[in-house]
mmCIF file of C-alpha atoms and ligand atoms in Angstrom:
data_model
loop_
_atom_site.group_PDB
_atom_site.id
_atom_site.type_symbol
_atom_site.label_atom_id
_atom_site.label_comp_id
_atom_site.label_asym_id
_atom_site.label_seq_id
_atom_site.Cartn_x
_atom_site.Cartn_y
_atom_site.Cartn_z
ATOM 1 C CA ASP V 3 10.972 20.067 39.840
ATOM 2 C CA THR V 4 9.208 16.377 40.821
ATOM 3 C CA GLU V 5 7.473 19.310 43.971
ATOM 4 C CA SER V 6 4.624 20.988 40.985
ATOM 5 C CA PHE V 7 3.891 17.419 39.531
ATOM 6 C CA HIS V 8 -0.002 17.008 40.042
ATOM 7 C CA LEU V 9 -2.360 15.014 37.656
ATOM 8 C CA GLU V 10 -5.288 17.794 37.868
ATOM 9 C CA THR V 11 -2.837 20.629 37.209
ATOM 10 C CA THR V 12 0.427 19.582 35.548
ATOM 11 C CA LEU V 13 -0.499 19.746 31.601
ATOM 12 C CA VAL V 14 0.110 17.755 28.908
ATOM 13 C CA LYS V 15 2.995 20.971 27.433
ATOM 14 C CA GLU V 16 4.751 20.448 30.229
ATOM 15 C CA MET V 17 5.999 17.740 30.892
ATOM 16 C CA MET V 18 6.014 15.827 27.077
ATOM 17 C CA ILE V 19 8.736 15.280 25.016
ATOM 18 C CA ASP V 20 8.939 17.868 21.956
ATOM 19 C CA ALA V 21 7.566 16.869 18.480
ATOM 20 C CA ASP V 22 12.075 18.070 16.962
ATOM 21 C CA LYS V 23 12.575 14.654 19.799
ATOM 22 C CA VAL V 24 10.568 12.875 18.313
ATOM 23 C CA ALA V 25 11.644 10.425 15.263
ATOM 24 C CA GLN V 26 8.630 10.252 13.295
ATOM 25 C CA VAL V 27 7.706 9.293 9.481
ATOM 26 C CA GLN V 28 5.676 10.134 6.650
ATOM 27 C CA LEU V 29 2.423 9.261 5.276
ATOM 28 C CA SER V 30 4.494 9.092 1.345
ATOM 29 C CA ASN V 31 7.539 7.213 3.299
ATOM 30 C CA PRO V 32 8.186 3.926 1.640
ATOM 31 C CA LEU V 33 7.718 1.065 4.502
ATOM 32 C CA GLU V 34 11.340 0.092 3.610
ATOM 33 C CA HIS V 35 12.349 3.477 4.553
ATOM 34 C CA ALA V 36 9.635 3.581 7.950
ATOM 35 C CA LEU V 37 11.330 0.213 9.007
ATOM 36 C CA LEU V 38 14.453 1.439 8.722
ATOM 37 C CA VAL V 39 14.026 4.577 11.011
ATOM 38 C CA LEU V 40 12.285 2.045 13.446
ATOM 39 C CA THR V 41 14.867 -0.115 13.338
ATOM 40 C CA LYS V 42 17.866 2.707 13.882
ATOM 41 C CA THR V 43 15.986 4.242 16.629
ATOM 42 C CA GLY V 44 14.968 1.264 18.644
ATOM 43 C CA TYR V 45 11.590 1.980 18.855
ATOM 44 C CA ASN V 46 8.494 -0.201 18.360
ATOM 45 C CA ALA V 47 5.892 2.483 16.737
ATOM 46 C CA VAL V 48 6.109 6.774 15.842
ATOM 47 C CA PRO V 49 3.602 9.367 14.923
ATOM 48 C CA VAL V 50 3.086 10.154 11.619
ATOM 49 C CA SER V 51 2.629 13.138 9.751
ATOM 50 C CA ASN V 52 1.417 14.598 6.229
ATOM 51 C CA PHE V 53 3.381 16.868 4.238
ATOM 52 C CA GLU V 54 1.636 19.481 5.882
ATOM 53 C CA GLY V 55 2.552 18.706 9.296
ATOM 54 C CA LYS V 56 -1.046 17.151 10.340
ATOM 55 C CA PHE V 57 -0.502 14.312 12.297
ATOM 56 C CA GLU V 58 -1.953 11.243 10.527
ATOM 57 C CA GLY V 59 -1.814 8.139 12.904
ATOM 58 C CA ILE V 60 0.931 6.282 14.572
ATOM 59 C CA ILE V 61 3.401 3.424 12.450
ATOM 60 C CA SER V 62 4.798 0.380 13.862
ATOM 61 C CA LYS V 63 7.120 -2.760 13.558
ATOM 62 C CA SER V 64 4.076 -4.769 13.898
ATOM 63 C CA ASN V 65 2.000 -3.172 11.335
ATOM 64 C CA ILE V 66 4.468 -4.053 8.925
ATOM 65 C CA VAL V 67 6.093 -7.535 9.727
ATOM 66 C CA GLU V 68 2.418 -7.785 9.317
ATOM 67 C CA ALA V 69 1.960 -6.350 5.404
ATOM 68 C CA MET V 70 5.086 -7.978 4.966
ATOM 69 C CA PHE V 71 3.813 -12.120 5.934
ATOM 70 C CA GLY V 72 2.227 -12.589 2.451
ATOM 71 C CA LEU V 73 -0.156 -15.855 1.731
ATOM 72 C CA GLU V 74 2.777 -18.450 1.608
ATOM 73 C CA GLN V 75 6.344 -16.431 2.770
ATOM 74 C CA ILE V 76 7.136 -13.338 3.963
ATOM 75 C CA GLU V 77 6.988 -11.283 0.861
ATOM 76 C CA VAL V 78 9.860 -8.594 0.727
ATOM 77 C CA GLU V 79 9.793 -6.650 -2.414
ATOM 78 C CA ARG V 80 6.255 -5.614 -0.241
ATOM 79 C CA LEU V 81 8.798 -3.654 1.731
ATOM 80 C CA GLN V 82 9.419 -0.970 -1.981
ATOM 81 C CA ASN V 83 6.072 -1.430 -3.362
ATOM 82 C CA HIS V 84 3.683 0.107 0.098
ATOM 83 C CA LEU V 85 3.673 3.087 1.684
ATOM 84 C CA VAL V 86 3.462 4.085 5.227
ATOM 85 C CA GLU V 87 -0.154 5.130 4.499
ATOM 86 C CA ASP V 88 -1.352 1.836 3.284
ATOM 87 C CA VAL V 89 -0.464 -0.348 7.092
ATOM 88 C CA MET V 90 -0.458 2.713 9.975
ATOM 89 C CA ASN V 91 -3.040 2.723 12.380
ATOM 90 C CA LYS V 92 -5.120 6.034 12.004
ATOM 91 C CA LYS V 93 -7.820 5.278 14.655
ATOM 92 C CA VAL V 94 -5.861 6.494 17.998
ATOM 93 C CA PRO V 95 -6.388 8.442 20.983
ATOM 94 C CA THR V 96 -3.848 11.613 20.559
ATOM 95 C CA LEU V 97 -4.491 14.609 23.738
ATOM 96 C CA GLN V 98 -4.511 18.411 23.484
ATOM 97 C CA TYR V 99 -1.690 21.081 24.158
ATOM 98 C CA ASP V 100 -3.729 22.145 27.534
ATOM 99 C CA ASP V 101 -4.584 18.389 28.625
ATOM 100 C CA ILE V 102 -4.128 18.256 33.001
ATOM 101 C CA MET V 103 -1.786 15.386 33.281
ATOM 102 C CA GLU V 104 -4.805 12.907 34.418
ATOM 103 C CA LYS V 105 -6.306 12.766 30.368
ATOM 104 C CA ALA V 106 -3.120 11.003 29.714
ATOM 105 C CA LEU V 107 -2.463 8.562 32.614
ATOM 106 C CA HIS V 108 -5.944 7.570 31.312
ATOM 107 C CA THR V 109 -4.760 6.735 27.974
ATOM 108 C CA LEU V 110 -1.092 5.509 28.644
ATOM 109 C CA ILE V 111 -2.543 2.342 30.434
ATOM 110 C CA ASP V 112 -3.457 1.091 26.856
ATOM 111 C CA TYR V 113 -0.834 2.333 24.961
ATOM 112 C CA ASN V 114 3.123 2.998 25.485
ATOM 113 C CA PHE V 115 3.022 5.948 24.134
ATOM 114 C CA VAL V 116 0.141 9.470 23.271
ATOM 115 C CA CYS V 117 0.581 11.992 21.132
ATOM 116 C CA VAL V 118 0.218 15.851 21.633
ATOM 117 C CA VAL V 119 -1.413 18.084 18.656
ATOM 118 C CA ASN V 120 -2.454 21.375 18.710
ATOM 119 C CA ASP V 121 -5.859 23.199 17.330
ATOM 120 C CA GLU V 122 -4.487 22.546 14.021
ATOM 121 C CA GLU V 123 -3.870 18.704 14.683
ATOM 122 C CA GLU V 124 0.237 19.984 13.791
ATOM 123 C CA LEU V 125 2.190 17.121 16.197
ATOM 124 C CA MET V 126 3.786 19.647 19.345
ATOM 125 C CA GLY V 127 5.149 16.226 21.614
ATOM 126 C CA ILE V 128 4.008 13.295 22.792
ATOM 127 C CA ILE V 129 3.856 11.399 26.590
ATOM 128 C CA THR V 130 5.440 8.023 27.166
ATOM 129 C CA ARG V 131 5.028 5.532 30.005
ATOM 130 C CA ARG V 132 8.029 5.935 30.959
ATOM 131 C CA GLN V 133 7.932 9.548 32.134
ATOM 132 C CA LEU V 134 4.480 9.093 33.959
ATOM 133 C CA LEU V 135 6.263 5.751 35.889
ATOM 134 C CA LYS V 136 9.247 8.092 36.493
ATOM 135 C CA GLN V 137 6.619 10.953 38.493
ATOM 136 C CA PHE V 138 5.068 8.191 39.790
ATOM 137 C CA ARG V 139 8.778 7.590 41.863
ATOM 138 C CA ASN V 140 9.788 10.881 42.838
ATOM 139 C CA LYS V 141 6.266 11.243 44.666
ATOM 140 C CA TYR V 142 6.329 8.003 46.784
ATOM 141 C CA TYR V 143 9.677 8.667 47.843
ATOM 142 C CA LEU V 144 8.779 12.446 48.570
ATOM 143 C CA ASP V 145 5.448 11.389 50.155
ATOM 144 C CA ASP Z 7 -9.048 -4.933 46.257
ATOM 145 C CA THR Z 8 -7.337 -1.520 44.966
ATOM 146 C CA GLU Z 9 -7.589 -0.445 49.370
ATOM 147 C CA SER Z 10 -4.901 -3.417 49.521
ATOM 148 C CA PHE Z 11 -1.945 -2.387 46.504
ATOM 149 C CA HIS Z 12 1.285 -0.775 48.869
ATOM 150 C CA LEU Z 13 4.348 -0.378 46.894
ATOM 151 C CA GLU Z 14 6.632 -1.840 49.996
ATOM 152 C CA THR Z 15 4.273 -4.008 50.908
ATOM 153 C CA THR Z 16 2.327 -6.026 48.008
ATOM 154 C CA LEU Z 17 4.661 -8.939 46.745
ATOM 155 C CA VAL Z 18 5.201 -9.190 42.952
ATOM 156 C CA LYS Z 19 3.805 -12.690 43.262
ATOM 157 C CA GLU Z 20 0.596 -11.067 44.315
ATOM 158 C CA MET Z 21 0.347 -8.762 41.118
ATOM 159 C CA MET Z 22 1.899 -10.687 38.504
ATOM 160 C CA ILE Z 23 0.342 -12.371 35.299
ATOM 161 C CA ASP Z 24 0.845 -16.446 35.287
ATOM 162 C CA ALA Z 25 3.129 -17.209 33.403
ATOM 163 C CA ASP Z 26 -0.002 -20.108 32.123
ATOM 164 C CA LYS Z 27 -0.965 -16.723 30.365
ATOM 165 C CA VAL Z 28 2.591 -15.744 29.341
ATOM 166 C CA ALA Z 29 3.429 -16.220 25.721
ATOM 167 C CA GLN Z 30 6.301 -17.176 25.444
ATOM 168 C CA VAL Z 31 9.040 -18.969 23.040
ATOM 169 C CA GLN Z 32 11.890 -21.980 23.582
ATOM 170 C CA LEU Z 33 15.828 -21.216 22.874
ATOM 171 C CA SER Z 34 15.826 -23.637 20.094
ATOM 172 C CA ASN Z 35 12.850 -22.214 17.872
ATOM 173 C CA PRO Z 36 13.220 -21.077 14.614
ATOM 174 C CA LEU Z 37 12.584 -17.641 14.376
ATOM 175 C CA GLU Z 38 9.940 -17.606 11.976
ATOM 176 C CA HIS Z 39 7.850 -19.430 14.285
ATOM 177 C CA ALA Z 40 8.751 -16.152 17.485
ATOM 178 C CA LEU Z 41 7.778 -13.948 14.240
ATOM 179 C CA LEU Z 42 4.685 -15.846 14.098
ATOM 180 C CA VAL Z 43 4.397 -15.731 17.914
ATOM 181 C CA LEU Z 44 4.759 -12.387 18.176
ATOM 182 C CA THR Z 45 2.488 -11.624 15.145
ATOM 183 C CA LYS Z 46 -0.547 -13.594 16.285
ATOM 184 C CA THR Z 47 -0.332 -11.939 19.524
ATOM 185 C CA GLY Z 48 0.632 -8.535 18.753
ATOM 186 C CA TYR Z 49 3.324 -8.420 21.690
ATOM 187 C CA ASN Z 50 6.401 -7.197 20.123
ATOM 188 C CA ALA Z 51 8.342 -9.054 22.634
ATOM 189 C CA VAL Z 52 7.568 -12.482 24.893
ATOM 190 C CA PRO Z 53 9.783 -14.243 27.462
ATOM 191 C CA VAL Z 54 12.577 -16.885 26.136
ATOM 192 C CA SER Z 55 12.607 -20.313 28.268
ATOM 193 C CA ASN Z 56 15.106 -23.779 27.404
ATOM 194 C CA PHE Z 57 13.357 -27.136 27.549
ATOM 195 C CA GLU Z 58 13.719 -27.865 31.054
ATOM 196 C CA GLY Z 59 12.293 -24.678 32.064
ATOM 197 C CA LYS Z 60 14.017 -22.168 33.203
ATOM 198 C CA PHE Z 61 13.913 -18.804 31.642
ATOM 199 C CA GLU Z 62 16.449 -17.797 29.274
ATOM 200 C CA GLY Z 63 15.827 -14.169 28.211
ATOM 201 C CA ILE Z 64 13.765 -11.821 26.276
ATOM 202 C CA ILE Z 65 12.827 -11.533 22.445
ATOM 203 C CA SER Z 66 11.360 -8.759 20.540
ATOM 204 C CA LYS Z 67 10.388 -7.836 16.579
ATOM 205 C CA SER Z 68 13.318 -6.083 17.222
ATOM 206 C CA ASN Z 69 15.613 -8.476 18.238
ATOM 207 C CA ILE Z 70 14.557 -10.691 14.536
ATOM 208 C CA VAL Z 71 14.044 -7.737 12.238
ATOM 209 C CA GLU Z 72 17.754 -6.749 12.948
ATOM 210 C CA ALA Z 73 18.346 -9.965 12.332
ATOM 211 C CA MET Z 74 17.177 -10.395 8.980
ATOM 212 C CA PHE Z 75 18.647 -6.709 7.425
ATOM 213 C CA GLY Z 76 21.328 -8.202 5.459
ATOM 214 C CA LEU Z 77 24.191 -6.029 3.949
ATOM 215 C CA GLU Z 78 22.056 -4.968 0.800
ATOM 216 C CA GLN Z 79 18.267 -6.487 1.929
ATOM 217 C CA ILE Z 80 16.275 -8.415 3.876
ATOM 218 C CA GLU Z 81 17.291 -11.931 3.670
ATOM 219 C CA VAL Z 82 14.566 -13.618 4.693
ATOM 220 C CA GLU Z 83 15.718 -17.710 4.238
ATOM 221 C CA ARG Z 84 17.808 -16.213 7.764
ATOM 222 C CA LEU Z 85 13.936 -16.665 9.435
ATOM 223 C CA GLN Z 86 14.268 -19.982 8.604
ATOM 224 C CA ASN Z 87 17.843 -20.757 9.044
ATOM 225 C CA HIS Z 88 17.767 -18.866 12.896
ATOM 226 C CA LEU Z 89 17.277 -20.064 16.566
ATOM 227 C CA VAL Z 90 15.653 -18.140 18.110
ATOM 228 C CA GLU Z 91 19.208 -18.836 20.613
ATOM 229 C CA ASP Z 92 21.336 -16.237 18.289
ATOM 230 C CA VAL Z 93 19.063 -13.392 17.484
ATOM 231 C CA MET Z 94 17.647 -13.106 21.769
ATOM 232 C CA ASN Z 95 18.690 -10.963 25.382
ATOM 233 C CA LYS Z 96 19.953 -12.811 27.685
ATOM 234 C CA LYS Z 97 20.711 -9.966 29.704
ATOM 235 C CA VAL Z 98 17.761 -8.304 31.136
ATOM 236 C CA PRO Z 99 16.602 -7.693 34.593
ATOM 237 C CA THR Z 100 14.297 -10.456 36.288
ATOM 238 C CA LEU Z 101 12.580 -10.290 39.812
ATOM 239 C CA GLN Z 102 12.513 -12.475 42.373
ATOM 240 C CA TYR Z 103 8.637 -13.919 43.747
ATOM 241 C CA ASP Z 104 8.943 -12.345 47.102
ATOM 242 C CA ASP Z 105 10.175 -8.751 46.039
ATOM 243 C CA ILE Z 106 7.616 -6.757 46.422
ATOM 244 C CA MET Z 107 6.435 -4.350 44.076
ATOM 245 C CA GLU Z 108 8.693 -1.447 45.012
ATOM 246 C CA LYS Z 109 11.148 -3.126 43.006
ATOM 247 C CA ALA Z 110 9.330 -4.178 40.087
ATOM 248 C CA LEU Z 111 8.880 -0.062 39.830
ATOM 249 C CA HIS Z 112 12.083 0.635 39.396
ATOM 250 C CA THR Z 113 12.919 -2.055 36.350
ATOM 251 C CA LEU Z 114 9.364 -0.935 34.851
ATOM 252 C CA ILE Z 115 10.570 2.728 34.401
ATOM 253 C CA ASP Z 116 12.901 1.690 31.903
ATOM 254 C CA TYR Z 117 11.197 -1.655 30.661
ATOM 255 C CA ASN Z 118 7.563 -2.232 29.255
ATOM 256 C CA PHE Z 119 7.726 -5.842 30.916
ATOM 257 C CA VAL Z 120 9.528 -7.270 33.811
ATOM 258 C CA CYS Z 121 9.972 -11.543 34.616
ATOM 259 C CA VAL Z 122 9.409 -12.865 37.921
ATOM 260 C CA VAL Z 123 11.491 -15.724 38.362
ATOM 261 C CA ASN Z 124 11.228 -18.645 40.937
ATOM 262 C CA ASP Z 125 14.566 -20.115 42.884
ATOM 263 C CA GLU Z 126 15.403 -22.523 40.517
ATOM 264 C CA GLU Z 127 15.344 -19.725 37.589
ATOM 265 C CA GLU Z 128 11.996 -20.724 36.151
ATOM 266 C CA LEU Z 129 9.178 -18.650 34.496
ATOM 267 C CA MET Z 130 6.661 -17.683 37.327
ATOM 268 C CA GLY Z 131 4.578 -14.105 35.495
ATOM 269 C CA ILE Z 132 4.723 -11.023 34.310
ATOM 270 C CA ILE Z 133 4.460 -7.795 35.225
ATOM 271 C CA THR Z 134 3.716 -5.336 32.823
ATOM 272 C CA ARG Z 135 3.375 -1.330 32.761
ATOM 273 C CA ARG Z 136 -0.350 -1.818 32.279
ATOM 274 C CA GLN Z 137 -0.953 -3.349 35.547
ATOM 275 C CA LEU Z 138 0.774 -0.834 37.714
ATOM 276 C CA LEU Z 139 -0.854 2.203 35.781
ATOM 277 C CA LYS Z 140 -3.930 1.117 36.782
ATOM 278 C CA GLN Z 141 -2.583 0.337 40.231
ATOM 279 C CA PHE Z 142 -2.225 4.099 39.874
ATOM 280 C CA ARG Z 143 -5.267 5.078 38.614
ATOM 281 C CA ASN Z 144 -6.839 3.500 41.237
ATOM 282 C CA LYS Z 145 -5.177 5.093 43.960
ATOM 283 C CA TYR Z 146 -4.815 8.474 42.744
ATOM 284 C CA TYR Z 147 -9.173 8.232 42.919
ATOM 285 C CA LEU Z 148 -9.694 7.128 46.315
ATOM 286 C CA ASP Z 149 -6.654 9.192 48.258
HETATM 287 N N1 2BA J 20 15.987 4.282 21.403
HETATM 288 C C1 2BA J 20 15.992 4.041 22.803
HETATM 289 N N2 2BA J 20 16.326 4.251 23.915
HETATM 290 C C2 2BA J 20 16.323 4.279 25.298
HETATM 291 N N3 2BA J 20 14.836 3.552 25.784
HETATM 292 C C3 2BA J 20 14.303 3.129 24.832
HETATM 293 C C4 2BA J 20 15.016 2.915 23.465
HETATM 294 N N4 2BA J 20 14.444 2.495 23.060
HETATM 295 C C5 2BA J 20 12.977 1.713 24.376
HETATM 296 N N5 2BA J 20 13.361 2.540 25.357
HETATM 297 C C6 2BA J 20 12.941 1.764 26.942
HETATM 298 O O1 2BA J 20 11.520 1.574 26.721
HETATM 299 C C7 2BA J 20 10.712 1.184 26.250
HETATM 300 C C8 2BA J 20 9.839 0.640 25.641
HETATM 301 O O2 2BA J 20 9.976 1.521 24.064
HETATM 302 P P1 2BA J 20 8.999 0.897 22.760
HETATM 303 O O3 2BA J 20 9.960 1.004 21.454
HETATM 304 O O4 2BA J 20 8.198 -0.410 23.078
HETATM 305 O O5 2BA J 20 7.899 2.274 22.682
HETATM 306 C C9 2BA J 20 8.247 3.536 22.741
HETATM 307 C C10 2BA J 20 8.086 4.998 21.697
HETATM 308 O O6 2BA J 20 7.470 3.624 20.824
HETATM 309 C C11 2BA J 20 7.509 5.867 21.973
HETATM 310 N N6 2BA J 20 9.662 6.147 22.157
HETATM 311 C C12 2BA J 20 9.611 7.073 22.560
HETATM 312 N N7 2BA J 20 10.370 7.453 22.752
HETATM 313 C C13 2BA J 20 10.057 8.182 21.705
HETATM 314 C C14 2BA J 20 10.942 9.742 20.791
HETATM 315 N N8 2BA J 20 11.841 10.254 20.655
HETATM 316 N N9 2BA J 20 10.246 9.359 19.202
HETATM 317 C C15 2BA J 20 9.388 9.006 18.934
HETATM 318 N N10 2BA J 20 8.691 7.631 19.552
HETATM 319 C C16 2BA J 20 9.388 7.516 20.430
HETATM 320 O O7 2BA J 20 6.863 5.665 22.984
HETATM 321 C C17 2BA J 20 7.251 4.106 23.583
HETATM 322 C C18 2BA J 20 6.868 4.154 25.002
HETATM 323 O O8 2BA J 20 8.465 4.656 25.333
HETATM 324 P P2 2BA J 20 8.773 4.521 27.271
HETATM 325 O O9 2BA J 20 10.098 5.520 26.941
HETATM 326 O O10 2BA J 20 7.888 5.173 27.839
HETATM 327 O O11 2BA J 20 9.477 3.670 27.127
HETATM 328 C C19 2BA J 20 10.881 2.880 26.449
HETATM 329 C C20 2BA J 20 12.085 3.278 26.809
HETATM 330 O O12 2BA J 20 11.964 2.438 28.701
HETATM 331 N N1 2BA J 21 -2.799 -8.204 22.419
HETATM 332 C C1 2BA J 21 -2.957 -7.311 23.111
HETATM 333 N N2 2BA J 21 -4.112 -7.411 24.414
HETATM 334 C C2 2BA J 21 -4.650 -6.093 24.682
HETATM 335 N N3 2BA J 21 -3.562 -4.913 24.717
HETATM 336 C C3 2BA J 21 -2.482 -4.621 24.413
HETATM 337 C C4 2BA J 21 -2.277 -6.506 23.443
HETATM 338 N N4 2BA J 21 -0.862 -6.329 22.532
HETATM 339 C C5 2BA J 21 0.149 -4.989 23.204
HETATM 340 N N5 2BA J 21 -1.274 -4.536 24.026
HETATM 341 C C6 2BA J 21 -1.810 -2.705 25.136
HETATM 342 O O1 2BA J 21 0.021 -2.115 24.273
HETATM 343 C C7 2BA J 21 1.129 -2.382 25.624
HETATM 344 C C8 2BA J 21 2.663 -2.250 24.691
HETATM 345 O O2 2BA J 21 2.390 -3.518 24.501
HETATM 346 P P1 2BA J 21 3.581 -4.350 23.891
HETATM 347 O O3 2BA J 21 3.622 -5.337 23.062
HETATM 348 O O4 2BA J 21 4.614 -3.145 23.322
HETATM 349 O O5 2BA J 21 4.361 -4.876 25.553
HETATM 350 C C9 2BA J 21 4.457 -5.828 26.171
HETATM 351 C C10 2BA J 21 4.266 -7.533 25.763
HETATM 352 O O6 2BA J 21 5.352 -7.071 25.546
HETATM 353 C C11 2BA J 21 4.645 -8.190 27.389
HETATM 354 N N6 2BA J 21 3.346 -8.616 27.308
HETATM 355 C C12 2BA J 21 1.974 -7.997 28.053
HETATM 356 N N7 2BA J 21 1.155 -8.680 28.590
HETATM 357 C C13 2BA J 21 1.846 -10.496 28.080
HETATM 358 C C14 2BA J 21 1.470 -12.254 28.069
HETATM 359 N N8 2BA J 21 -0.051 -12.434 28.418
HETATM 360 N N9 2BA J 21 2.329 -12.761 27.126
HETATM 361 C C15 2BA J 21 3.367 -12.000 27.147
HETATM 362 N N10 2BA J 21 3.874 -10.922 27.245
HETATM 363 C C16 2BA J 21 3.512 -10.070 27.359
HETATM 364 O O7 2BA J 21 4.283 -7.117 28.563
HETATM 365 C C17 2BA J 21 4.801 -5.593 27.578
HETATM 366 C C18 2BA J 21 3.433 -4.401 28.156
HETATM 367 O O8 2BA J 21 2.768 -5.148 28.226
HETATM 368 P P2 2BA J 21 1.165 -3.643 29.377
HETATM 369 O O9 2BA J 21 0.057 -4.940 28.992
HETATM 370 O O10 2BA J 21 1.625 -3.125 30.355
HETATM 371 O O11 2BA J 21 0.946 -3.036 28.014
HETATM 372 C C19 2BA J 21 0.599 -3.559 26.413
HETATM 373 C C20 2BA J 21 -1.039 -3.317 26.506
HETATM 374 O O12 2BA J 21 -1.686 -2.426 27.158
#
């Protein structure tokens, strides 16, 4: 219901894509598995969790491709010998479950999506740029 | 000047990133070169032009990674033997130079960026989701 979308009152938890619909990988997965998930879904980057379900960061096709570029040529065996944990990006912004969407807008200016976590740092879902742009489009036609 | 941003009056050519600041590759480049450009810039996808400067489509890390996956294992020699033209995506939406930004909003719901072309199909620039989100943020604080 677009009427009720307001940046300062809509909560992140009301808009997010739930974790069960988010493609993710584990810290201890080999890079080959992560590349397969990214290729099958078509996404450029997905969240990473540990074996307890705690959010750890993001892994992207860029991270994996860069790891494969050796000094002289592409070193494919790096895919089998390296883990997600070795190349992922751990320093990414997150949102809290009960943040307002205004905070999401600030983060999404510089990121394609942002992960939403609860007090125990577990991944609850993600908010994407597409979701926000759809709300702006709907609001534009209603006003 | 954010005061003058209105979806129905601001023209695409007023907002776009000019072609001379856009990373691009050529149809006839080997995939290895395209992957290097994507890795060095950090972008997930860039525009492709032909030798006459005509816009041809987009190439992404996904296109290249998928081309490298052979039946059994990653076939690195495909990077040297295949060209941008063999794996790129030719069916992508474009905007005309004098379209209004409202049209850009519709396209950017489903794409990270959109290419802007002139009457001779030459690449004039790109419009990105970041640019649009920045305008929405600025408008939000002004209203
Ligand atoms: N398999 C697919 N089906 C339909 N559309 C697709 C798609 N893959 C990409 N797109 C379109 O391309 C945009 C950019 O995708 P990208 O993979 O760079 O960047 C994506 C991806 O890294 C991540 N993402 C989106 N949905 C996800 C999910 N269910 N699980 C994990 N990551 C997701 O969030 C980023 C932004 O997503 P957003 O929807 O704003 O924007 C997406 C969406 O509009
Ligand atoms: N080297 C870099 N420096 C600073 N920020 C960076 C960056 N690489 C990526 N980002 C950030 O990540 C977002 C997604 O980048 P992505 O490569 O998926 O997707 C990018 C990329 O495929 C393309 N793009 C952006 N600027 C470009 C340029 N100058 N030349 C060619 N392609 C460009 O447009 C898409 C959307 O760009 P947008 O700015 O909305 O959104 C960018 C930007 O906020």
